[in-house]
GROMACS .gro file of C-alpha atoms in nm:
model
  224
    1MET     CA    1   4.686   0.460  -4.926
    2THR     CA    2   4.825   0.809  -4.969
    3GLU     CA    3   5.184   0.688  -4.902
    4MET     CA    4   5.120   0.425  -5.173
    5LEU     CA    5   4.989   0.699  -5.410
    6LYS     CA    6   5.312   0.921  -5.319
    7ALA     CA    7   5.528   0.647  -5.384
    8TYR     CA    8   5.400   0.567  -5.742
    9GLN     CA    9   5.390   0.939  -5.815
   10ASN     CA   10   5.753   0.978  -5.711
   11HIS     CA   11   5.843   0.674  -5.924
   12ILE     CA   12   5.668   0.825  -6.242
   13VAL     CA   13   5.861   1.137  -6.187
   14GLU     CA   14   6.184   0.946  -6.136
   15GLN     CA   15   6.130   0.763  -6.475
   16SER     CA   16   6.028   1.090  -6.655
   17GLN     CA   17   6.358   1.260  -6.566
   18GLN     CA   18   6.593   0.963  -6.667
   19ILE     CA   19   6.589   1.129  -7.001
   20TYR     CA   20   6.816   1.389  -6.863
   21GLU     CA   21   7.079   1.124  -6.826
   22LEU     CA   22   7.105   1.123  -7.198
   23ASN     CA   23   7.317   1.356  -7.413
   24ASN     CA   24   7.121   1.581  -7.650
   25PRO     CA   25   6.789   1.374  -7.628
   26SER     CA   26   6.522   1.460  -7.887
   27LEU     CA   27   6.172   1.577  -7.800
   28ALA     CA   28   6.051   1.239  -7.916
   29SER     CA   29   6.268   1.068  -7.648
   30TYR     CA   30   6.130   1.280  -7.383
   31ILE     CA   31   5.783   1.200  -7.481
   32GLN     CA   32   5.845   0.838  -7.504
   33PHE     CA   33   6.009   0.823  -7.148
   34GLU     CA   34   5.692   0.989  -7.003
   35LEU     CA   35   5.456   0.772  -7.183
   36GLU     CA   36   5.613   0.458  -7.077
   37ALA     CA   37   5.627   0.570  -6.703
   38TRP     CA   38   5.253   0.622  -6.734
   39MET     CA   39   5.178   0.302  -6.908
   40GLU     CA   40   5.380   0.102  -6.632
   41HIS     CA   41   5.154   0.240  -6.364
   42GLN     CA   42   4.821   0.329  -6.547
   43SER     CA   43   4.633   0.026  -6.395
   44PHE     CA   44   4.721   0.139  -6.049
   45PHE     CA   45   4.595   0.498  -6.085
   46ASN     CA   46   4.282   0.380  -6.262
   47VAL     CA   47   4.177   0.168  -5.966
   48PHE     CA   48   4.305   0.426  -5.700
   49LEU     CA   49   4.132   0.716  -5.833
   50LYS     CA   50   3.812   0.530  -5.913
   51GLU     CA   51   3.820   0.417  -5.530
   52PHE     CA   52   3.939   0.740  -5.382
   53PRO     CA   53   3.813   1.032  -5.610
   54PRO     CA   54   4.053   1.330  -5.591
   55LYS     CA   55   3.756   1.590  -5.523
   56GLU     CA   56   3.632   1.387  -5.220
   57ASN     CA   57   3.987   1.376  -5.044
   58GLU     CA   58   4.178   1.680  -4.979
   59GLU     CA   59   4.520   1.501  -4.942
   60ILE     CA   60   4.490   1.312  -5.260
   61THR     CA   61   4.385   1.628  -5.450
   62SER     CA   62   4.710   1.804  -5.290
   63LEU     CA   63   4.933   1.504  -5.394
   64MET     CA   64   4.787   1.497  -5.763
   65LYS     CA   65   4.844   1.877  -5.787
   66GLN     CA   66   5.204   1.830  -5.657
   67MET     CA   67   5.268   1.572  -5.932
   68GLN     CA   68   5.093   1.785  -6.204
   69SER     CA   69   5.326   2.090  -6.105
   70HIS     CA   70   5.624   1.866  -6.104
   71LEU     CA   71   5.560   1.720  -6.435
   72SER     CA   72   5.480   2.080  -6.564
   73ASP     CA   73   5.833   2.170  -6.447
   74ILE     CA   74   5.985   1.882  -6.657
   75HIS     CA   75   5.794   1.978  -6.950
   76LYS     CA   76   5.927   2.329  -6.953
   77GLU     CA   77   6.286   2.209  -6.909
   78MET     CA   78   6.203   1.963  -7.194
   79PHE     CA   79   6.140   2.252  -7.435
   80TYR     CA   80   6.434   2.446  -7.322
   81ARG     CA   81   6.663   2.170  -7.375
   82VAL     CA   82   6.517   2.076  -7.723
   83TYR     CA   83   6.464   2.432  -7.865
   84GLY     CA   84   6.675   2.664  -7.650
   85GLU     CA   85   6.595   3.009  -7.503
   86LYS     CA   86   6.433   3.118  -7.816
   87ILE     CA   87   6.109   2.962  -7.710
   88THR     CA   88   6.088   3.155  -7.368
   89PRO     CA   89   5.818   3.390  -7.495
   90TYR     CA   90   5.594   3.102  -7.621
   91LEU     CA   91   5.668   2.848  -7.338
   92THR     CA   92   5.326   2.895  -7.160
   93ASP     CA   93   5.154   2.823  -7.496
   94LEU     CA   94   5.378   2.526  -7.578
   95LYS     CA   95   5.347   2.372  -7.235
   96ILE     CA   96   4.967   2.404  -7.232
   97MET     CA   97   4.925   2.276  -7.587
   98PHE     CA   98   5.163   1.978  -7.514
   99GLU     CA   99   4.998   1.873  -7.175
  100GLY     CA  100   4.636   1.903  -7.337
  101ILE     CA  101   4.759   1.671  -7.622
  102MET     CA  102   4.914   1.424  -7.383
  103LYS     CA  103   4.598   1.413  -7.169
  104GLU     CA  104   4.359   1.345  -7.445
  105TYR     CA  105   4.569   1.077  -7.607
  106HIS     CA  106   4.580   0.898  -7.257
  107ILE     CA  107   4.180   0.952  -7.235
  108TYR     CA  108   4.132   0.818  -7.605
  109PHE     CA  109   4.332   0.505  -7.555
  110ALA     CA  110   4.168   0.429  -7.222
  111VAL     CA  111   3.808   0.490  -7.345
  112HIS     CA  112   3.867   0.273  -7.677
  113ASN     CA  113   4.073   0.024  -7.503
  114LYS     CA  114   4.353   0.040  -7.725
  115GLU     CA  115   4.727  -0.016  -7.648
  116ILE     CA  116   4.945   0.290  -7.673
  117GLU     CA  117   5.262   0.279  -7.906
  118PRO     CA  118   5.494   0.513  -7.727
  119THR     CA  119   5.750   0.530  -8.017
  120LEU     CA  120   5.469   0.592  -8.271
  121ILE     CA  121   5.293   0.860  -8.075
  122SER     CA  122   5.606   1.031  -7.942
  123HIS     CA  123   5.739   1.092  -8.300
  124TRP     CA  124   5.409   1.202  -8.431
  125ILE     CA  125   5.383   1.470  -8.149
  126ALA     CA  126   5.742   1.571  -8.170
  127ASP     CA  127   5.734   1.615  -8.556
  128ASN     CA  128   5.423   1.840  -8.525
  129PHE     CA  129   5.591   2.047  -8.249
  130ASP     CA  130   5.891   2.070  -8.445
  131ALA     CA  131   5.704   2.219  -8.750
  132MET     CA  132   5.503   2.456  -8.507
  133VAL     CA  133   5.818   2.581  -8.333
  134GLN     CA  134   5.979   2.657  -8.687
  135GLN     CA  135   5.664   2.890  -8.757
  136LEU     CA  136   5.696   3.087  -8.436
  137GLU     CA  137   5.943   3.338  -8.501
  138GLY     CA  138   5.802   3.688  -8.559
  139LYS     CA  139   5.464   3.598  -8.395
  140ASP     CA  140   5.325   3.727  -8.064
  141PRO     CA  141   5.259   3.441  -7.812
  142LEU     CA  142   4.875   3.407  -7.725
  143LEU     CA  143   4.933   3.406  -7.343
  144SER     CA  144   5.172   3.618  -7.160
  145PRO     CA  145   5.514   3.448  -7.044
  146GLU     CA  146   5.521   3.328  -6.693
  147HIS     CA  147   5.712   3.542  -6.465
  148PRO     CA  148   6.085   3.434  -6.462
  149GLU     CA  149   6.197   3.211  -6.195
  150LYS     CA  150   6.429   3.346  -5.940
  151ILE     CA  151   6.738   3.130  -5.819
  152ASP     CA  152   6.647   3.195  -5.445
  153ASP     CA  153   6.302   3.053  -5.501
  154ILE     CA  154   6.442   2.727  -5.657
  155PHE     CA  155   6.690   2.689  -5.359
  156SER     CA  156   6.388   2.721  -5.122
  157ARG     CA  157   6.193   2.442  -5.325
  158ILE     CA  158   6.512   2.217  -5.316
  159GLN     CA  159   6.516   2.253  -4.943
  160THR     CA  160   6.152   2.169  -4.915
  161LEU     CA  161   6.190   1.860  -5.127
  162ILE     CA  162   6.498   1.739  -4.919
  163HIS     CA  163   6.314   1.792  -4.592
  164ASP     CA  164   5.987   1.596  -4.729
  165ASN     CA  165   6.151   1.322  -4.920
  166LEU     CA  166   6.498   1.230  -4.760
  167LYS     CA  167   6.580   1.114  -4.418
  168GLY     CA  168   6.892   1.057  -4.205
  169LYS     CA  169   7.246   1.076  -4.348
  170GLU     CA  170   7.131   1.131  -4.704
  171GLN     CA  171   6.906   1.427  -4.586
  172THR     CA  172   7.202   1.574  -4.400
  173GLU     CA  173   7.429   1.538  -4.681
  174GLN     CA  174   7.191   1.717  -4.933
  175PHE     CA  175   7.129   1.991  -4.679
  176GLU     CA  176   7.496   2.050  -4.643
  177ALA     CA  177   7.550   2.033  -5.020
  178LEU     CA  178   7.274   2.289  -5.079
  179GLN     CA  179   7.414   2.538  -4.836
  180LEU     CA  180   7.760   2.500  -5.003
  181LEU     CA  181   7.575   2.569  -5.342
  182LYS     CA  182   7.405   2.864  -5.193
  183ASP     CA  183   7.735   3.017  -5.050
  184GLU     CA  184   7.929   2.958  -5.376
  185TYR     CA  185   7.654   3.113  -5.591
  186ASN     CA  186   7.658   3.426  -5.358
  187LYS     CA  187   8.016   3.505  -5.392
  188ALA     CA  188   8.129   3.783  -5.605
  189GLN     CA  189   8.298   3.547  -5.844
  190PRO     CA  190   8.137   3.198  -5.820
  191ASN     CA  191   8.350   2.913  -5.905
  192ARG     CA  192   8.194   2.732  -6.191
  193VAL     CA  193   8.363   2.403  -6.139
  194CYS     CA  194   8.268   2.386  -5.772
  195LEU     CA  195   7.912   2.483  -5.870
  196GLU     CA  196   7.898   2.207  -6.124
  197ALA     CA  197   8.047   1.953  -5.863
  198LEU     CA  198   7.803   2.021  -5.624
  199LEU     CA  199   7.514   2.009  -5.878
  200GLN     CA  200   7.637   1.652  -5.985
  201PHE     CA  201   7.646   1.535  -5.638
  202MET     CA  202   7.302   1.637  -5.561
  203LYS     CA  203   7.156   1.502  -5.894
  204LYS     CA  204   7.176   1.165  -5.748
  205HIS     CA  205   6.838   1.215  -5.593
  206LYS     CA  206   6.600   1.214  -5.883
  207LEU     CA  207   6.317   1.383  -5.690
  208ILE     CA  208   6.527   1.722  -5.683
  209GLN     CA  209   6.694   1.672  -6.029
  210ILE     CA  210   6.456   1.889  -6.220
  211GLU     CA  211   6.513   2.177  -5.980
  212LEU     CA  212   6.890   2.137  -6.022
  213ILE     CA  213   6.852   2.139  -6.397
  214LYS     CA  214   6.675   2.464  -6.364
  215LEU     CA  215   6.968   2.602  -6.151
  216GLU     CA  216   7.212   2.494  -6.412
  217ARG     CA  217   7.010   2.678  -6.682
  218LEU     CA  218   6.979   3.004  -6.487
  219PHE     CA  219   7.352   2.992  -6.379
  220GLN     CA  220   7.441   2.985  -6.756
  221ARG     CA  221   7.197   3.257  -6.831
  222GLU     CA  222   7.390   3.463  -6.568
  223GLY     CA  223   7.699   3.385  -6.724
  224ILE     CA  224   7.829   3.155  -6.450
   0.00000   0.00000   0.00000
């Protein structure tokens, strides 16, 4: 059963990340992709979690935490893509508010047995975040910003994801590409074209895509 849960989780993460294949997507587009991914698998999760409560099964608890962490990473990159680096000081606050809103809407529609209208809800949430972000300039964040991620830490996470989710030839190819990526990055003058080619090659596997998107952003921040 845990393998089935893992498969469903991976599918939701992959669907949520499909938005990154679009050029300049809006916040509403991001939200709609995630809502539709959850709607597609909501009945499975409702039944599964009723039969196997996470608090009674450590393995399921661990899997749910992994998915929550992965979606949280997607949400952070979503805000960076939509609003740019200016939201860095407020990222923790925005992420908490966004995830709280999404959770409460899911609960409301489940309790009241109402159908979710992804387009309507996504634009409602996005419009309110747009208005809020416009008012942030000059204000102090409520929560301290999270510690900046280090490129070496992202490399380590990618290696773990490849090890845990790929097998055979695909795993070998991705490990080799990752090593080439590390070697190129650590050069005195990294070749940007080479880095971009390796990133694009590795992105064909959706489960490591979000970490690669983080790398792209951090490379840009370092002027590479």
